[in-house]
XYZ file of C-alpha atoms in Angstrom:
615
model
C 0.000 0.000 0.000
C 2.847 2.327 0.871
C 4.469 1.647 -2.526
C 1.219 2.510 -4.346
C 0.857 5.817 -2.510
C 4.505 6.631 -3.192
C 4.031 5.920 -6.879
C 0.921 8.123 -7.063
C 2.720 10.961 -5.323
C 5.619 10.707 -7.759
C 3.212 10.827 -10.720
C 1.418 13.842 -9.241
C 4.714 15.677 -8.729
C 5.775 14.881 -12.292
C 2.419 16.111 -13.632
C 2.582 19.352 -11.665
C 6.195 19.872 -12.667
C 5.337 19.202 -16.316
C 2.454 21.642 -16.305
C 4.572 24.237 -14.576
C 7.304 23.794 -17.140
C 4.759 23.976 -19.942
C 3.309 27.208 -18.581
C 6.826 28.649 -18.374
C 7.870 27.432 -21.839
C 4.649 28.235 -23.792
C 3.404 31.816 -23.812
C -0.400 31.865 -24.434
C -0.084 35.276 -26.104
C 1.716 33.498 -28.949
C -1.736 32.134 -29.934
C -3.481 35.544 -30.015
C -2.804 36.291 -33.682
C -3.523 32.652 -34.590
C -6.967 32.738 -32.953
C -7.891 36.069 -34.555
C -6.768 34.798 -37.965
C -8.593 31.473 -37.680
C -11.868 33.187 -36.721
C -11.546 35.626 -39.627
C -10.689 32.907 -42.172
C -13.468 30.532 -41.131
C -16.305 33.004 -40.599
C -15.248 36.494 -41.612
C -15.929 37.686 -38.065
C -13.441 39.956 -36.302
C -12.236 38.735 -32.899
C -10.692 41.307 -30.594
C -9.005 40.386 -27.312
C -8.133 43.109 -24.793
C -5.346 42.630 -22.279
C -2.794 39.792 -22.013
C -3.693 36.101 -22.159
C -2.776 33.970 -19.155
C -2.785 30.339 -18.092
C -5.270 28.759 -15.690
C -4.126 25.259 -14.653
C -6.688 23.848 -12.209
C -9.080 22.026 -12.593
C -8.748 22.315 -16.377
C -5.831 23.632 -18.390
C -7.213 26.848 -19.837
C -6.308 30.171 -21.378
C -7.980 33.175 -19.759
C -8.525 36.411 -21.657
C -9.814 39.794 -20.589
C -12.559 41.661 -22.436
C -13.355 40.200 -25.861
C -15.584 41.294 -28.772
C -16.786 39.442 -31.860
C -18.040 41.550 -34.785
C -19.700 40.427 -38.032
C -18.295 41.663 -41.346
C -19.498 45.216 -42.005
C -21.571 45.395 -38.796
C -21.688 48.670 -36.895
C -21.849 46.981 -33.470
C -20.226 43.802 -32.094
C -22.276 40.634 -31.973
C -20.744 39.500 -28.654
C -19.082 41.501 -25.896
C -17.817 39.531 -22.872
C -16.002 40.584 -19.698
C -13.728 37.560 -20.001
C -13.367 34.369 -21.997
C -11.949 30.989 -20.995
C -10.575 28.507 -23.541
C -10.189 24.927 -22.279
C -7.341 23.419 -24.295
C -5.792 19.981 -24.789
C -2.410 19.373 -23.157
C -0.567 17.134 -25.655
C -0.890 19.425 -28.734
C 0.766 22.182 -26.712
C 3.966 20.106 -26.630
C 4.262 20.762 -30.361
C 3.093 24.371 -29.922
C -0.391 23.688 -31.337
C -3.644 25.025 -29.913
C -6.604 22.649 -29.729
C -9.641 24.228 -28.012
C -12.068 21.796 -26.401
C -14.502 24.277 -24.865
C -15.202 28.006 -24.815
C -16.713 29.729 -21.785
C -18.024 33.293 -21.812
C -18.879 35.094 -18.594
C -20.690 38.403 -18.240
C -21.338 38.607 -21.967
C -23.830 40.693 -23.968
C -25.060 39.019 -27.161
C -26.894 41.287 -29.589
C -28.959 39.828 -32.429
C -30.081 43.138 -33.915
C -29.947 44.784 -37.361
C -26.837 46.712 -36.209
C -24.899 43.492 -35.535
C -25.832 41.657 -38.744
C -23.202 41.035 -41.397
C -23.320 43.435 -44.357
C -22.638 41.938 -47.785
C -20.236 43.919 -49.949
C -21.703 45.395 -53.109
C -19.367 43.463 -55.409
C -19.688 40.138 -53.549
C -20.952 37.247 -55.734
C -24.450 35.924 -55.032
C -25.201 32.210 -55.372
C -28.313 31.242 -57.389
C -31.314 30.374 -55.247
C -31.878 27.160 -57.187
C -28.273 26.033 -56.802
C -28.205 22.238 -56.272
C -24.442 21.757 -56.349
C -22.808 20.363 -53.203
C -21.395 23.033 -50.937
C -17.790 23.269 -49.904
C -16.814 24.368 -46.426
C -16.246 27.969 -47.522
C -19.853 28.243 -48.773
C -21.506 27.053 -45.592
C -21.155 30.315 -43.717
C -20.376 30.533 -40.020
C -20.293 27.301 -38.015
C -19.312 26.403 -34.448
C -16.599 23.752 -34.611
C -15.671 23.563 -30.927
C -16.873 20.609 -28.864
C -18.162 22.621 -25.913
C -19.566 26.047 -25.124
C -20.555 27.585 -21.803
C -22.172 30.963 -21.255
C -22.828 32.281 -17.740
C -24.334 35.449 -16.245
C -24.992 36.880 -19.704
C -27.585 38.894 -21.616
C -29.112 38.357 -25.071
C -30.776 41.236 -26.936
C -32.927 40.206 -29.914
C -34.565 42.550 -32.402
C -36.047 41.845 -35.832
C -35.839 44.898 -38.096
C -37.653 47.785 -36.356
C -39.623 45.612 -33.933
C -39.382 46.068 -30.181
C -36.294 44.601 -28.537
C -36.588 41.398 -26.521
C -34.084 40.983 -23.687
C -33.031 37.635 -22.215
C -31.181 37.975 -18.900
C -29.377 35.652 -16.502
C -28.422 33.333 -19.350
C -26.757 30.066 -18.439
C -25.927 27.839 -21.384
C -24.013 24.594 -21.643
C -23.573 22.870 -24.980
C -21.631 19.795 -26.049
C -21.466 18.733 -29.710
C -19.917 15.966 -31.787
C -18.114 16.158 -35.113
C -21.419 15.995 -37.001
C -22.539 19.212 -35.221
C -25.167 17.403 -33.196
C -25.306 19.013 -29.791
C -26.868 18.572 -26.362
C -28.011 21.925 -24.975
C -28.880 22.902 -21.402
C -30.221 26.470 -21.188
C -31.896 28.780 -18.663
C -32.728 32.479 -18.745
C -35.290 35.214 -18.079
C -37.048 37.126 -20.862
C -38.295 40.622 -19.956
C -40.859 42.478 -22.071
C -43.908 44.694 -21.471
C -43.500 44.523 -17.671
C -43.622 40.739 -17.806
C -40.898 38.230 -17.086
C -40.708 34.750 -18.559
C -38.363 32.312 -16.787
C -37.207 29.470 -19.046
C -35.128 26.360 -18.582
C -34.783 23.653 -21.217
C -32.857 20.637 -22.351
C -32.657 19.931 -26.055
C -30.824 18.179 -28.874
C -29.755 20.433 -31.729
C -28.709 19.329 -35.225
C -26.601 22.049 -36.869
C -25.066 19.840 -39.539
C -26.485 22.042 -42.306
C -26.362 25.373 -40.480
C -26.969 28.190 -41.403
C -29.321 26.815 -44.051
C -31.122 24.460 -41.691
C -31.176 24.173 -37.912
C -33.287 21.586 -36.103
C -33.932 21.316 -32.364
C -35.828 18.735 -30.347
C -36.788 20.149 -26.948
C -37.418 17.251 -24.617
C -37.971 19.241 -21.437
C -38.974 22.868 -21.055
C -40.080 24.473 -17.791
C -41.496 28.010 -17.883
C -43.057 30.580 -15.557
C -44.615 33.887 -16.670
C -45.285 36.690 -14.179
C -45.956 40.413 -14.304
C -48.528 42.984 -15.406
C -52.094 41.928 -16.310
C -51.501 38.372 -15.092
C -52.815 36.472 -12.050
C -50.800 37.065 -8.895
C -49.446 33.519 -8.902
C -48.398 33.852 -12.542
C -48.710 31.192 -15.224
C -46.367 28.235 -15.529
C -45.993 24.749 -16.913
C -43.926 22.362 -18.985
C -43.545 21.764 -22.709
C -41.867 19.652 -25.365
C -41.661 20.247 -29.111
C -39.637 19.949 -32.284
C -38.514 23.204 -33.937
C -36.758 24.027 -37.187
C -35.148 27.132 -38.711
C -34.956 27.428 -42.525
C -32.577 30.184 -43.538
C -33.597 30.643 -47.192
C -37.278 31.036 -46.303
C -36.511 32.839 -43.023
C -38.991 30.430 -41.490
C -39.367 29.024 -37.986
C -41.625 25.977 -37.728
C -42.598 23.838 -34.764
C -44.456 20.553 -34.447
C -45.220 17.842 -31.874
C -46.016 20.573 -29.367
C -47.193 19.405 -25.948
C -47.605 22.235 -23.485
C -49.219 22.738 -20.091
C -50.124 26.174 -18.740
C -51.536 26.003 -15.213
C -54.324 23.452 -15.747
C -54.619 23.993 -19.525
C -53.240 21.379 -21.938
C -52.189 22.305 -25.505
C -51.064 20.351 -28.560
C -50.381 21.546 -32.078
C -48.018 22.869 -34.692
C -47.264 26.176 -36.380
C -44.799 28.352 -38.242
C -43.788 31.955 -38.814
C -42.030 33.433 -41.849
C -39.911 36.422 -40.809
C -40.652 38.575 -43.851
C -41.156 42.347 -43.911
C -44.616 41.477 -42.623
C -44.290 38.202 -40.669
C -46.690 35.431 -41.645
C -48.000 33.236 -38.848
C -49.767 29.915 -39.203
C -51.017 28.101 -36.086
C -53.044 24.934 -35.610
C -53.724 24.355 -31.914
C -55.794 21.797 -30.017
C -56.682 22.023 -26.342
C -57.893 19.152 -24.249
C -58.659 21.830 -21.652
C -58.305 25.598 -21.862
C -58.975 27.520 -18.636
C -58.876 31.211 -19.527
C -59.915 32.164 -15.996
C -56.520 30.922 -14.768
C -54.585 32.386 -17.700
C -56.083 35.876 -17.958
C -56.484 38.478 -15.241
C -60.149 39.401 -15.174
C -60.770 43.167 -14.912
C -64.015 43.505 -12.946
C -63.358 46.973 -11.652
C -65.282 48.466 -14.554
C -68.393 46.498 -13.743
C -69.147 48.601 -10.667
C -69.589 45.513 -8.511
C -68.316 44.803 -5.032
C -64.894 43.374 -4.398
C -66.436 40.331 -2.818
C -67.676 39.000 -6.131
C -66.013 36.098 -7.843
C -62.742 36.846 -9.563
C -62.126 40.201 -7.873
C -60.024 38.941 -4.991
C -56.991 38.433 -7.238
C -54.357 41.131 -7.054
C -51.891 41.812 -9.811
C -49.596 44.582 -10.934
C -51.500 46.626 -13.529
C -49.860 48.270 -16.474
C -49.421 52.044 -16.345
C -52.134 54.001 -18.143
C -51.083 56.413 -20.888
C -53.414 59.362 -20.537
C -53.177 60.415 -24.174
C -54.800 57.269 -25.546
C -56.307 55.630 -22.504
C -59.763 55.546 -24.137
C -58.550 54.243 -27.499
C -58.023 50.543 -28.149
C -54.476 49.899 -29.364
C -54.623 47.262 -32.075
C -51.753 48.726 -34.101
C -49.653 45.580 -33.720
C -52.182 43.682 -35.860
C -51.087 45.708 -38.892
C -47.558 44.332 -38.606
C -48.246 40.696 -39.500
C -50.502 38.225 -41.295
C -51.842 35.161 -39.548
C -54.023 32.092 -39.834
C -55.222 30.455 -36.622
C -57.205 27.268 -36.217
C -58.046 26.485 -32.595
C -60.143 23.688 -31.180
C -60.846 23.015 -27.509
C -62.683 20.089 -26.010
C -63.256 22.088 -22.825
C -62.955 25.844 -22.353
C -63.534 27.815 -19.148
C -64.132 31.571 -19.468
C -65.675 33.853 -16.830
C -66.941 30.793 -15.040
C -68.758 29.486 -18.134
C -67.877 25.877 -19.081
C -67.847 25.683 -22.893
C -67.285 22.458 -24.809
C -66.359 21.545 -28.392
C -65.095 25.052 -29.148
C -63.946 25.692 -32.716
C -62.237 28.860 -33.953
C -60.869 29.944 -37.336
C -59.247 33.388 -37.429
C -57.310 35.219 -40.132
C -55.415 38.504 -39.975
C -54.439 40.454 -43.087
C -52.378 43.435 -42.057
C -54.840 44.566 -39.403
C -58.103 43.119 -40.754
C -58.918 40.404 -38.220
C -61.724 38.056 -39.285
C -63.382 35.539 -36.990
C -64.667 33.269 -39.730
C -65.710 30.737 -37.120
C -66.090 31.136 -33.376
C -68.530 28.666 -31.879
C -69.043 26.176 -29.079
C -71.526 24.534 -26.758
C -72.575 25.939 -23.403
C -74.622 23.545 -21.333
C -77.347 22.162 -23.580
C -77.124 25.170 -25.902
C -74.937 26.389 -28.744
C -73.336 29.788 -29.332
C -71.775 31.193 -32.495
C -69.968 34.538 -32.638
C -68.570 35.267 -36.115
C -67.259 38.753 -36.709
C -64.345 40.980 -37.580
C -62.031 43.660 -36.214
C -60.705 46.236 -38.686
C -57.652 47.898 -37.131
C -56.239 49.349 -40.349
C -57.368 52.881 -39.497
C -56.938 55.180 -36.517
C -60.419 54.214 -35.243
C -60.738 50.418 -35.062
C -64.145 48.932 -35.815
C -65.301 45.610 -34.377
C -68.459 43.877 -35.585
C -69.951 40.595 -34.350
C -73.105 38.662 -35.290
C -74.028 36.568 -32.234
C -76.284 33.529 -32.629
C -77.480 31.907 -29.391
C -79.499 28.710 -29.346
C -80.963 27.367 -26.113
C -78.406 29.236 -23.953
C -79.167 29.751 -20.247
C -79.356 33.543 -19.916
C -78.675 33.409 -16.172
C -75.213 32.002 -16.895
C -74.397 34.928 -19.223
C -75.682 37.546 -16.770
C -73.685 36.055 -13.918
C -70.518 35.805 -16.015
C -70.583 39.544 -16.764
C -71.681 40.509 -13.228
C -75.109 41.851 -14.141
C -77.237 41.750 -10.956
C -80.371 40.702 -12.869
C -82.030 37.607 -11.394
C -83.344 36.210 -14.684
C -83.107 32.638 -15.956
C -84.361 30.915 -19.087
C -83.292 29.188 -22.291
C -82.397 31.960 -24.727
C -82.357 32.211 -28.509
C -80.830 35.404 -29.898
C -79.894 36.665 -33.335
C -78.362 40.067 -33.915
C -75.488 42.278 -34.957
C -73.375 44.556 -32.734
C -70.426 46.859 -33.363
C -67.978 48.986 -31.405
C -64.438 50.326 -31.293
C -62.954 48.278 -28.459
C -63.432 44.603 -27.675
C -63.991 44.249 -23.940
C -66.894 44.042 -21.504
C -66.665 47.648 -20.290
C -66.648 49.059 -23.822
C -69.735 46.964 -24.598
C -71.468 48.502 -21.560
C -70.736 52.049 -22.718
C -69.946 52.430 -26.422
C -71.351 49.579 -28.508
C -74.470 49.640 -30.672
C -76.603 47.087 -32.463
C -79.906 45.254 -32.724
C -81.144 41.758 -31.955
C -84.237 39.616 -31.626
C -84.483 37.662 -28.404
C -86.650 34.728 -27.393
C -86.501 33.181 -23.907
C -88.280 29.994 -22.859
C -89.017 28.839 -19.291
C -88.491 32.337 -17.900
C -88.108 32.899 -14.186
C -87.545 36.452 -12.899
C -86.697 36.644 -9.207
C -87.681 39.500 -6.920
C -91.184 40.383 -8.169
C -94.206 38.137 -8.708
C -96.346 40.040 -11.233
C -99.360 37.768 -10.700
C -99.183 38.193 -6.948
C -98.804 41.994 -7.167
C -101.958 42.328 -9.254
C -104.027 39.870 -7.223
C -103.077 41.384 -3.868
C -104.004 44.868 -5.119
C -107.373 43.568 -6.369
C -108.056 41.846 -3.035
C -107.546 45.125 -1.176
C -110.118 46.951 -3.350
C -112.787 44.321 -4.088
C -114.360 41.173 -2.686
C -112.437 39.006 -5.186
C -109.956 36.628 -3.618
C -106.840 35.028 -5.090
C -105.141 31.720 -4.533
C -102.273 32.056 -2.087
C -98.801 32.114 -3.662
C -95.640 32.592 -1.655
C -93.215 32.400 -4.573
C -91.294 35.653 -5.051
C -90.781 35.213 -8.777
C -92.539 35.707 -12.092
C -92.754 32.665 -14.353
C -93.413 32.679 -18.100
C -93.376 29.886 -20.628
C -92.135 32.255 -23.327
C -90.852 35.831 -23.539
C -89.971 37.614 -26.803
C -88.718 41.103 -27.607
C -86.862 43.267 -30.110
C -83.701 44.723 -28.610
C -81.544 47.685 -29.640
C -78.309 48.898 -28.022
C -76.743 52.343 -28.291
C -73.981 53.681 -26.035
C -74.927 51.498 -23.111
C -78.692 52.070 -23.402
C -80.798 49.002 -24.218
C -84.247 49.617 -25.646
C -86.748 46.749 -25.559
C -89.745 46.958 -27.889
C -92.672 44.625 -28.582
C -92.210 42.675 -25.372
C -94.592 39.725 -25.216
C -94.844 36.998 -22.590
C -97.269 34.250 -21.719
C -97.980 31.357 -19.364
C -101.141 29.559 -18.179
C -101.412 32.075 -15.318
C -100.144 35.262 -16.916
C -99.962 37.232 -20.162
C -98.124 40.491 -20.668
C -96.819 42.918 -23.237
C -94.814 46.088 -22.907
C -91.650 48.059 -23.592
C -88.780 49.602 -21.644
C -85.173 50.651 -21.366
C -82.094 49.451 -19.488
C -78.927 51.402 -18.655
C -76.017 48.929 -18.659
C -73.478 51.347 -17.194
C -75.655 52.625 -14.329
C -77.351 49.236 -13.876
C -80.847 50.620 -13.749
C -83.970 50.410 -15.871
C -87.525 51.555 -16.505
C -90.011 48.981 -17.827
C -93.744 49.329 -18.483
C -95.828 46.148 -18.712
C -99.507 45.519 -19.378
C -100.313 42.483 -17.250
C -103.298 40.156 -17.504
C -103.725 37.530 -14.761
C -105.513 34.591 -16.388
C -106.047 32.270 -13.443
C -106.012 32.022 -9.660
C -109.146 34.114 -8.936
C -112.102 33.432 -6.568
C -115.255 35.473 -6.146
C -117.360 37.700 -8.398
C -117.489 35.913 -11.750
C -118.194 39.067 -13.757
C -115.343 40.968 -12.114
C -113.010 37.992 -12.592
C -113.943 37.816 -16.264
C -113.181 41.518 -16.585
C -109.825 41.113 -14.823
C -108.815 38.237 -17.081
C -109.442 40.355 -20.166
C -108.130 43.649 -18.822
C -104.430 44.586 -18.934
C -103.221 46.177 -15.699
C -100.390 48.730 -16.242
C -97.340 47.788 -14.155
C -94.198 49.938 -14.104
C -90.944 48.452 -12.783
C -88.064 50.900 -12.407
C -84.913 51.802 -10.466
C -81.641 50.064 -9.662
C -81.532 46.396 -10.588
C -80.598 45.446 -7.053
C -83.426 47.523 -5.492
C -86.349 47.640 -7.940
C -89.468 49.731 -7.392
C -92.893 49.165 -8.925
C -96.043 51.122 -9.561
C -99.342 49.331 -10.235
C -102.147 51.401 -11.822
C -105.073 49.315 -10.582
C -107.335 52.063 -9.215
C -108.037 53.528 -12.631
C -108.884 50.094 -14.004
C -111.266 49.290 -11.152
C -112.823 52.781 -11.254
C -113.488 52.408 -14.958
C -114.949 48.949 -14.337
C -117.265 50.245 -11.604
C -118.325 53.168 -13.792
C -119.056 50.891 -16.716
C -120.882 48.439 -14.433
C -122.962 51.224 -12.934
C -123.833 52.529 -16.392
C -124.826 49.068 -17.531
C -127.108 48.479 -14.575
C -128.681 51.924 -14.916
C -129.255 51.335 -18.594
C -130.846 47.969 -17.789
C -133.216 49.660 -15.249
C -134.085 52.393 -17.713
C -134.819 49.790 -20.353
C -137.111 47.883 -18.009
C -138.926 51.063 -16.902
C -138.778 53.064 -20.095
C -142.422 54.112 -19.849
C -142.011 55.725 -16.422
C -141.213 59.432 -16.037
C -138.276 58.646 -13.672
C -136.661 56.402 -16.229
C -136.972 59.070 -18.884
C -135.358 61.653 -16.607
C -132.452 59.289 -15.795
C -131.967 58.575 -19.499
C -131.779 62.305 -20.267
C -129.224 62.711 -17.482
C -127.119 59.804 -18.786
C -127.202 61.152 -22.315
C -125.850 64.504 -21.100
C -122.849 62.711 -19.564
């Protein structure tokens, strides 16, 4: 055992002595010009190293440099600027004064992928034909990374396409190992900051750069992400993903397929692509097993004027700052910058507490003209379709939708948008509405349109029209009504024509019926102030006891009923006295006329008749 330890110590001393001698005999600055020349010959890029190069022996034999920059040919700004660079080198080639780099590590670097850092082709440089099918030699392949390993730590990436907004990726940590065929294993993490939101990413992938820059393929096996910031739920949105992505240089096209992504409790599959032309062209085909928009979007209920205790208002999140100059104008200018085709299908979709199923959407965008060619789904036992368009090509965007509701529970819709109207029933609606901004508050204040509405199995809580009329009749006559303790009005069917203008809903030709009740009327609702004024003509058809003639009159006589005020504290006015007074007057006249007719030969009857004729 002692001999083995002695032998190991001797070998260690020899190794340390050899490395020390090598460091003393080989000056790393002798390789400076060689490295600059090799980078220029292979890629055309200019490598600049500031300060002297020095050795770093443990745990890996390396060359350490100070500040370094890498600039593309003709670029006005460097592509990479790093505080220091470490080159891990092989020991044996150094014995013959050769430099073999195994791995490059950059620390504190700034990588800029912007128009200012792109290579600029010289005017007299030859251009290869686009249809060239000849095999390429190494000089024609453009830049390639021929080193086995690359590490980047504590760095920043700035990406910008043409004049678009810059995207910044911070806290970059990258580790890549590749073989001779340019097939690499990549381990990456970083934070993307944009629009007061931060996206934390970490991924592991296999990259095939064998035909780079013409073709680059990546298979992302594991991707973890977390998005937090303005206009998002307080807990943020996060999940995992896997996909296959490809970059095609000639077409400037990024495509992805085999996408499997989770976002909170939503599950997404699909494929898509984007062509980075002057006006990018997007194509997306997405399928959701479950899409929960309530967990993905921060719901803004402050505009509804409801209490903070209502559902969805307990979430707190950092709002975006409001720009006073255009706070009332919808900003859809970004739509003009790209074309897109979107096909989206969802087996289950949750939005504002409404559980939709079998949702299907087909959307196109042509430079700011957004068309919802198909937007439909099932809600409960009903079906809803909402085709429409949004034209954002001018300074004043115009949105137009043609809703079609079939057998939709209206109580679900009212609850979802926080309208305190206690109304339920299966609704059919057909109409057309337009406005300048697509959100619930704008609909309450600025939209306009018309629709026909038909509601079956209506139940309106708070007021029982039948009971109101019957109780008023009981107080003024000897007619009695059947007792009813239900504080609701029921109708088998209710129809109306509806018009909307700047938050004011006008209801015309209201008609409702049931075995106990019939009504017609008109009225108006103020969506912003949540108040209304409705006038009904109510006929109670059943539930009477007493004077048969009076009951017959009541069944055939419409009683004016006005319902008005705040939706949460309605008032009513029942004009029964005039109806009963007219009935009593008519009844008195009838009986007098009958007496006069029976006693027409008497002087008293003739005097009464003359008096009645004067009136």
